[in-house]
Coordinates of C-alpha atoms in Angstrom, one line a residue:
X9 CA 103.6 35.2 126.2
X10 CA 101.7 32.1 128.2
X11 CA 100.9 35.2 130.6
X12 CA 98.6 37.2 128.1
X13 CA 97.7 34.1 126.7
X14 CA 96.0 33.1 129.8
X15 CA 94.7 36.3 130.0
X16 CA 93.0 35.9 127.1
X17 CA 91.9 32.8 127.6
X18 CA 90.4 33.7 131.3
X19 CA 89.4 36.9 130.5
X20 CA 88.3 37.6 126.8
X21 CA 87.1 34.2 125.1
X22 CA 88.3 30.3 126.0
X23 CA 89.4 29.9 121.7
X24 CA 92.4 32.1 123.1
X25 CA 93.3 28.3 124.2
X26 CA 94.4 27.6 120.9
X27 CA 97.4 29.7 121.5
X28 CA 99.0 28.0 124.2
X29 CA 100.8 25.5 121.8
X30 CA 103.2 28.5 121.5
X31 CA 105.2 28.9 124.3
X32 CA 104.7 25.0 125.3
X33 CA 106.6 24.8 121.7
X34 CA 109.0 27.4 122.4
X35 CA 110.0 25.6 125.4
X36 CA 110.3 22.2 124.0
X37 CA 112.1 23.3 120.8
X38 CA 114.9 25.3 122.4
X39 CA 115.6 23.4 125.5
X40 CA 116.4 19.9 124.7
X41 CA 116.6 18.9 128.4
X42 CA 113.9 20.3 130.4
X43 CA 113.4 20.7 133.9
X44 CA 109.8 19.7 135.6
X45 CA 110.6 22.2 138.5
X46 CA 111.3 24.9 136.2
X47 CA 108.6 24.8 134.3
X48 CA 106.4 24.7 137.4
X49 CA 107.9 27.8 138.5
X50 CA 107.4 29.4 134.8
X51 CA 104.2 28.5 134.7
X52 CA 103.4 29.5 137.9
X53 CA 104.8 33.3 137.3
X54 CA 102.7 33.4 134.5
X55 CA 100.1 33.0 136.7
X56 CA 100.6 36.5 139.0
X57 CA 99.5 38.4 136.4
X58 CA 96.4 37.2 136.8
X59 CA 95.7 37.1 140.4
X60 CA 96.8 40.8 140.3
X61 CA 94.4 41.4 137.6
X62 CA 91.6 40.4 139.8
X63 CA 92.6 42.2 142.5
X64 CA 93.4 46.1 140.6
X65 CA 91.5 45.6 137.6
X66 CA 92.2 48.4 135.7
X67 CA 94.2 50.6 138.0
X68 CA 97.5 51.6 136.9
X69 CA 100.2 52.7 138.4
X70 CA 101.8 55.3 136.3
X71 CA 98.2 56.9 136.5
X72 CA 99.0 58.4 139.4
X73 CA 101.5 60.4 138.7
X74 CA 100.3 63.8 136.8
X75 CA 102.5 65.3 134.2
X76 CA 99.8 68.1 132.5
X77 CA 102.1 70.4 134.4
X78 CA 104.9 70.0 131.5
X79 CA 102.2 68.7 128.4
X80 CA 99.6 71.8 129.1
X81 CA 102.0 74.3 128.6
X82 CA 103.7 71.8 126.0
X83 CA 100.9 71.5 123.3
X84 CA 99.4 75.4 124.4
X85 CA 102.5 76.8 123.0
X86 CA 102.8 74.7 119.8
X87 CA 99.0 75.6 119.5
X88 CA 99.4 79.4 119.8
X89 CA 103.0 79.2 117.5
X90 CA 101.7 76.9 114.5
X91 CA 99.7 76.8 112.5
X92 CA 96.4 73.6 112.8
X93 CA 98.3 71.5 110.2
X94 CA 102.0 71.9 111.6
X95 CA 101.1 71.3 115.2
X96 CA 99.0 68.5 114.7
X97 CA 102.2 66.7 112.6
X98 CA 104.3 67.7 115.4
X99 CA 102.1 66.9 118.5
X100 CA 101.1 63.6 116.7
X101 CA 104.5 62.4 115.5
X102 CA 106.8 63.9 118.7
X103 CA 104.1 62.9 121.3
X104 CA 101.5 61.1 120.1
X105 CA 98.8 63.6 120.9
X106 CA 96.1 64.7 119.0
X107 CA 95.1 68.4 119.7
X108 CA 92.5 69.3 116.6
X109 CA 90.1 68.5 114.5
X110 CA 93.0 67.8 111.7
X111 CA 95.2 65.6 114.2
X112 CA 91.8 63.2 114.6
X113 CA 91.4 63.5 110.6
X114 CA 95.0 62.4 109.8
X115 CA 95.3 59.6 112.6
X116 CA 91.7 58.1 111.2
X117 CA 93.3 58.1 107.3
X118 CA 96.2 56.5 108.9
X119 CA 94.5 53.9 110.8
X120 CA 92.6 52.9 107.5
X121 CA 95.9 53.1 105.5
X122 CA 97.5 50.2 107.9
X123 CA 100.2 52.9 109.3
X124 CA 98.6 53.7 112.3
X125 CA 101.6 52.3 114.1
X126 CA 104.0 54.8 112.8
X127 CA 102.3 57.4 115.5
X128 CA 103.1 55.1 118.5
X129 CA 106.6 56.8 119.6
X130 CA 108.6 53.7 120.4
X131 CA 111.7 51.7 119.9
X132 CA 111.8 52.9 116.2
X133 CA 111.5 56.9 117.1
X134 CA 113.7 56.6 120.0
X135 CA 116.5 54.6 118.3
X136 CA 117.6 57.8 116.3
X137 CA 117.4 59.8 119.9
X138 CA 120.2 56.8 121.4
X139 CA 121.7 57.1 118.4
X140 CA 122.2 60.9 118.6
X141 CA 123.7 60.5 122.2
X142 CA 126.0 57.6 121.6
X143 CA 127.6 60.1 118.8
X144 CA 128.1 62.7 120.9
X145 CA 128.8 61.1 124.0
X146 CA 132.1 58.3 123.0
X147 CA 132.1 57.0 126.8
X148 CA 129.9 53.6 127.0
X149 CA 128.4 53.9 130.4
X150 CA 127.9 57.6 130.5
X151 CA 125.5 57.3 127.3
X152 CA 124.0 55.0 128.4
X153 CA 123.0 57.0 131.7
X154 CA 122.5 60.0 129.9
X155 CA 120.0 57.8 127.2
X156 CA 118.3 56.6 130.4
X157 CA 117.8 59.8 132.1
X158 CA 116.3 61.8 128.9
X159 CA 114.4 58.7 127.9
X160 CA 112.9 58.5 131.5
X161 CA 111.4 62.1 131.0
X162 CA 110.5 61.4 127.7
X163 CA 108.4 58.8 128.7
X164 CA 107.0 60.7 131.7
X165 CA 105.8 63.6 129.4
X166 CA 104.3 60.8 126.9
X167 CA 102.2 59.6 130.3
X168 CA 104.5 56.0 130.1
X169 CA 102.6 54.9 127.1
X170 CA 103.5 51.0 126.2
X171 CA 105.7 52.0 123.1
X172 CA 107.9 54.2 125.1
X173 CA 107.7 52.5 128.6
X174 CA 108.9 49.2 125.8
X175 CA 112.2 51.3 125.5
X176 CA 112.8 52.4 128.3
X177 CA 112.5 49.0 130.4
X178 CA 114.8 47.5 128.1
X179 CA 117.3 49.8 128.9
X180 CA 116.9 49.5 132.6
X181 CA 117.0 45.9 132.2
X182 CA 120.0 45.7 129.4
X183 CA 122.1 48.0 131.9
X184 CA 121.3 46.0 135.1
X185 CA 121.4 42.5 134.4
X186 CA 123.6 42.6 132.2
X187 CA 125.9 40.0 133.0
X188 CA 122.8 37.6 134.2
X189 CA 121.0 38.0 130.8
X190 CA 122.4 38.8 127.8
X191 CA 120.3 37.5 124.9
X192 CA 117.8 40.2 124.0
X193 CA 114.6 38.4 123.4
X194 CA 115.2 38.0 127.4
X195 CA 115.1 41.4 128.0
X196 CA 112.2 42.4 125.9
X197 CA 110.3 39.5 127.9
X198 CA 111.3 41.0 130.8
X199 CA 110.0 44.6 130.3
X200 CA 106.9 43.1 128.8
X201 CA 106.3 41.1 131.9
X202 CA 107.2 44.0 134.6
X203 CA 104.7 46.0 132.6
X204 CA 101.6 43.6 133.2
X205 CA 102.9 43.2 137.2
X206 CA 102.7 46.7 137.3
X207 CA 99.5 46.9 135.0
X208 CA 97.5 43.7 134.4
X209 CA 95.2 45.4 131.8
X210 CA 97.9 46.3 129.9
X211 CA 97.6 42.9 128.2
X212 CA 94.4 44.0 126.6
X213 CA 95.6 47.1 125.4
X214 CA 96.2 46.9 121.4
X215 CA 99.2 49.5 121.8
X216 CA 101.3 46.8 124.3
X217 CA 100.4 44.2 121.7
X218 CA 101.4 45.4 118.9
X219 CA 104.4 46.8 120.3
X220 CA 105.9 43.7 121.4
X221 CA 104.3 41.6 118.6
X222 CA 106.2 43.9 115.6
X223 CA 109.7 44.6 117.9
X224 CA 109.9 40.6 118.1
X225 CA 109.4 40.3 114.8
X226 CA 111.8 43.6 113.7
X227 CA 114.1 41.9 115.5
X228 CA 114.1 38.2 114.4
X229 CA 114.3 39.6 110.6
X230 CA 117.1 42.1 111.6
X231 CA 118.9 38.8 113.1
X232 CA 118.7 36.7 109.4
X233 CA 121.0 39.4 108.8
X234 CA 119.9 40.0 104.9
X235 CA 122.4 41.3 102.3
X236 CA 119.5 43.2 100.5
X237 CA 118.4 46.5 102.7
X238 CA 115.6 47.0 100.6
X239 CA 114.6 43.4 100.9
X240 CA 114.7 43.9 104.7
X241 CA 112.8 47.2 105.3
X242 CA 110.1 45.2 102.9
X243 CA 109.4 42.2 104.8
X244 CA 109.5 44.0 108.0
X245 CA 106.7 46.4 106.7
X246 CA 105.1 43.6 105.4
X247 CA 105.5 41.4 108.7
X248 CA 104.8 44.2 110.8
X249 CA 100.9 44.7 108.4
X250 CA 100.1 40.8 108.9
X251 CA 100.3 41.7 112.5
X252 CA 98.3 44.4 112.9
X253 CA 96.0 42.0 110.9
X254 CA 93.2 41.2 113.7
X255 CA 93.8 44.9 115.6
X256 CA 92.9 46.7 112.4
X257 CA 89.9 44.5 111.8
X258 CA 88.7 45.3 115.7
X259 CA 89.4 49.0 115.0
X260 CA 88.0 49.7 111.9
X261 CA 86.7 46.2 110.2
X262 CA 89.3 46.9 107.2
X263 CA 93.4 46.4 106.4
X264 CA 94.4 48.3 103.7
X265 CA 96.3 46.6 100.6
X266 CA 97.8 50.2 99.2
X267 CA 100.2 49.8 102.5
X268 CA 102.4 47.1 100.6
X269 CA 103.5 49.6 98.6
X270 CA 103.9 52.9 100.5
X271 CA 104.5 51.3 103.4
X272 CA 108.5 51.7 103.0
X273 CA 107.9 55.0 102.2
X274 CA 105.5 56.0 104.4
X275 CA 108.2 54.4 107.3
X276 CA 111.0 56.5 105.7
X277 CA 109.4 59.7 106.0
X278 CA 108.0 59.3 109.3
X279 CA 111.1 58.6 110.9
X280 CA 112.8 61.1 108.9
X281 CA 110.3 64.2 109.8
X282 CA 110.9 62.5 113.4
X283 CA 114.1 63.5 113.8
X284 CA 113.7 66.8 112.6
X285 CA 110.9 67.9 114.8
X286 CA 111.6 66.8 117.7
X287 CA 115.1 68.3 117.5
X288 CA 113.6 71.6 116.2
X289 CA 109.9 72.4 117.2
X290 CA 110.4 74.5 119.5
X291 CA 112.4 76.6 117.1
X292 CA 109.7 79.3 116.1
X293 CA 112.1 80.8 113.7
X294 CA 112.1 77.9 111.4
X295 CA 108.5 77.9 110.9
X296 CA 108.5 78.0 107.4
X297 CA 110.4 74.7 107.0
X298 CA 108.3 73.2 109.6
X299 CA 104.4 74.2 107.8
X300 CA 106.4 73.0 104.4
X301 CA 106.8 69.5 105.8
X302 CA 103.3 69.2 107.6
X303 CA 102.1 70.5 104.7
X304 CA 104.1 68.2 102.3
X305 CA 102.7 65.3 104.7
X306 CA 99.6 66.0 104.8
X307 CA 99.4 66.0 101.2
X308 CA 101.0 62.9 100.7
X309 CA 98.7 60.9 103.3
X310 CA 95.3 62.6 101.8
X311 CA 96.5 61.9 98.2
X312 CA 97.6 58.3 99.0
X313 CA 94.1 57.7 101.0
X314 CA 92.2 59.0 98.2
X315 CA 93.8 55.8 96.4
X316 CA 93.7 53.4 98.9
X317 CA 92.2 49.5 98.4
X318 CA 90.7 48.3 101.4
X319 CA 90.0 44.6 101.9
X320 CA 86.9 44.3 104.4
X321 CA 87.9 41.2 107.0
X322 CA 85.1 42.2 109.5
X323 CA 85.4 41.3 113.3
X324 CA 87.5 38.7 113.1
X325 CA 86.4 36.0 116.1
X326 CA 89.1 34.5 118.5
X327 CA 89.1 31.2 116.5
X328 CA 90.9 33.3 113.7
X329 CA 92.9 35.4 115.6
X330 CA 94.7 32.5 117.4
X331 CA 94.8 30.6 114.0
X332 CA 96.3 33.5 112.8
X333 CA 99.1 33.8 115.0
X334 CA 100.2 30.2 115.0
X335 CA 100.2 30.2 111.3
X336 CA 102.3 32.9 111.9
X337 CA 104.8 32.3 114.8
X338 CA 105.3 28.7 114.0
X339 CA 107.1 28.8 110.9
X340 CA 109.1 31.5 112.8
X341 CA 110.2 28.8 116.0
X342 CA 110.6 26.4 113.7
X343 CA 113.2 28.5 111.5
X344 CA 115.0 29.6 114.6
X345 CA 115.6 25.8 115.5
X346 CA 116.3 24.9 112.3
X347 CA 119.3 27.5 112.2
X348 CA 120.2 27.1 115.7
X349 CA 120.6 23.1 114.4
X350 CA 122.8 24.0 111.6
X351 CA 125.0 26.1 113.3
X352 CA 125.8 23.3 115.8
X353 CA 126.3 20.9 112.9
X354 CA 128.9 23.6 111.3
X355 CA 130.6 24.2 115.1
X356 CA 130.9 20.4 115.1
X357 CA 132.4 19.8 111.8
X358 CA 135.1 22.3 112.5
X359 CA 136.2 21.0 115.6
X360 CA 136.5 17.4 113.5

């Protein structure tokens, strides 16, 4: 976090500065005895980033290595065995590419219906893949191999995109230090900060952004552990909206209001037609079911767009933006110590 945030500050506009009460609160709110040294040494990691910056600029590593060798003859045969519609649903939601005019047509409706993040294939797509593998495969450590070596090619053929390079980090990480660090806010901060060693410029990259941004967040609600599913699925749709917030309004100007509503939906269906393509598109013979669901998708995205409520919010300046995000993350830290307070209380009077 202080890493992008000094980014930011260097790089983009000096309000960023505004943000740095974050982590300097995260420190002081969950360490209650804090050592000078170490937070010369944190501070001076988050540093690197920057000095590397200045140095590569904008080169990146995973650049470097080609992979049109596997997505040429990937999106030529969808191309020649679909029809426009179903293989831009299945390029788009599978792999995040957009091959025609209609791909570019349902990406720019989704970007102005506030769902544009349900194309980035990430932690949420990949889940049901892991999933999949831990079912079939009962042995702990040889799913977990397995997940890492058919995630690793998934993310090569997706050119290590931030959602997907996200994922598979964290596994690398979760399988490898896993007796060092075991708390899993850790290991997400660790695969976000390889990422910008390995690619400064990745900071200003709305996809890395938003990706960590809404996983944190998925996460912290998924850890209030809420009796009410439906409640749950809500505020993370919600949550994951007010984020997107000040990318939206630098992308198009607008957020849409009509997402508060589908949102759920719109998540359900996406993740549902997900799993079905990308275990069955290269299954010609069910090519009937497959232009049903684009079909049915496309439908379903057009009809809602031709309802949508926009709210204009402009190019929102940096003074907002970081604003914004404390307003935000603030109550958050401040929930976290609150419950990490009473829990210790509780611990206590059951000992007594």
């Amino acid at each position: 976090m202080n890493s992008c945030i000094l980014m930011y500050i260097i790089f983009k506009d000096p309000a960023y500065s505004i943000l740095g009460v974050l982590p300097i609160l995260v420190i002081f709110l969950h360490h209650s005895r804090i050592s000078w040294v170490f937070v010369l040494i944190y501070f001076g990691i988050s540093i690197i980033p920057i000095g590397l910056y200045l140095v590569v600029k904008n080169y990146c590593v995973f650049e470097q290595i080609p992979n049109d060798w596997i997505t040429k003859p990937l999106v030529g045969f969808v191309d020649r065995k679909y029809d426009d519609n179903t293989s831009a649903a299945i390029l788009l939601i599978c792999f995040g590419m957009k091959n025609n005019s209609e791909s570019w047509i349902i990406y720019n409706q989704t970007k102005h219906l506030s769902i544009v993040y349900l194309l980035s294939v990430g932690g949420f797509q990949v889940s049901f893949l892991k999933l999949l593998i831990n079912k079939i495969v009962r042995h702990k450590l040889t799913s977990k191999i397995i997940s890492l070596i058919i995630i690793s090619f998934y993310c090569y053929v997706l050119s290590f995109r931030s959602g997907i390079l996200r994922v598979l980090l964290c596994l690398i990480f979760s399988m490898s230090l896993s007796k060092v660090v075991r708390n899993k806010y850790d290991i997400l901060a660790l695969s976000g900060m390889f990422t910008i060693f390995i690619e400064p410029s990745a900071v200003f990259n709305f996809g890395f952004c938003l990706s960590y941004l809404c996983t944190y967040f998925v996460m912290w609600v998924f850890d209030q552990e809420f009796s009410n599913v439906v409640l749950e699925m809500l505020l993370v749709n919600v949550g994951c909206l007010l984020i997107s917030i000040p990318f939206l309004a630098k992308m198009e100007g607008v957020v849409s209001i009509t997402n508060i509503f589908f949102g759920v939906g719109f998540s359900i269906i996406f993740g549902l037609l997900y799993i079905w393509y990308f275990f069955t598109w290269f299954l010609v013979f069910l090519k009937p079911i497959h232009t049903f669901l684009a079909n049915g998708l496309f439908f379903i995205i057009n009809e809602i767009y031709s309802i949508n409520v926009e709210v204009k919010v402009g190019k929102l300046c940096p003074y907002i933006d970081s604003v914004f995000y404390c307003g935000c993350l603030v109550p958050i830290l401040f929930i976290d110590k609150y419950k990490k307070n009473h829990e210790l209380r509780l611990q206590e009077v059951r000992k007594s």
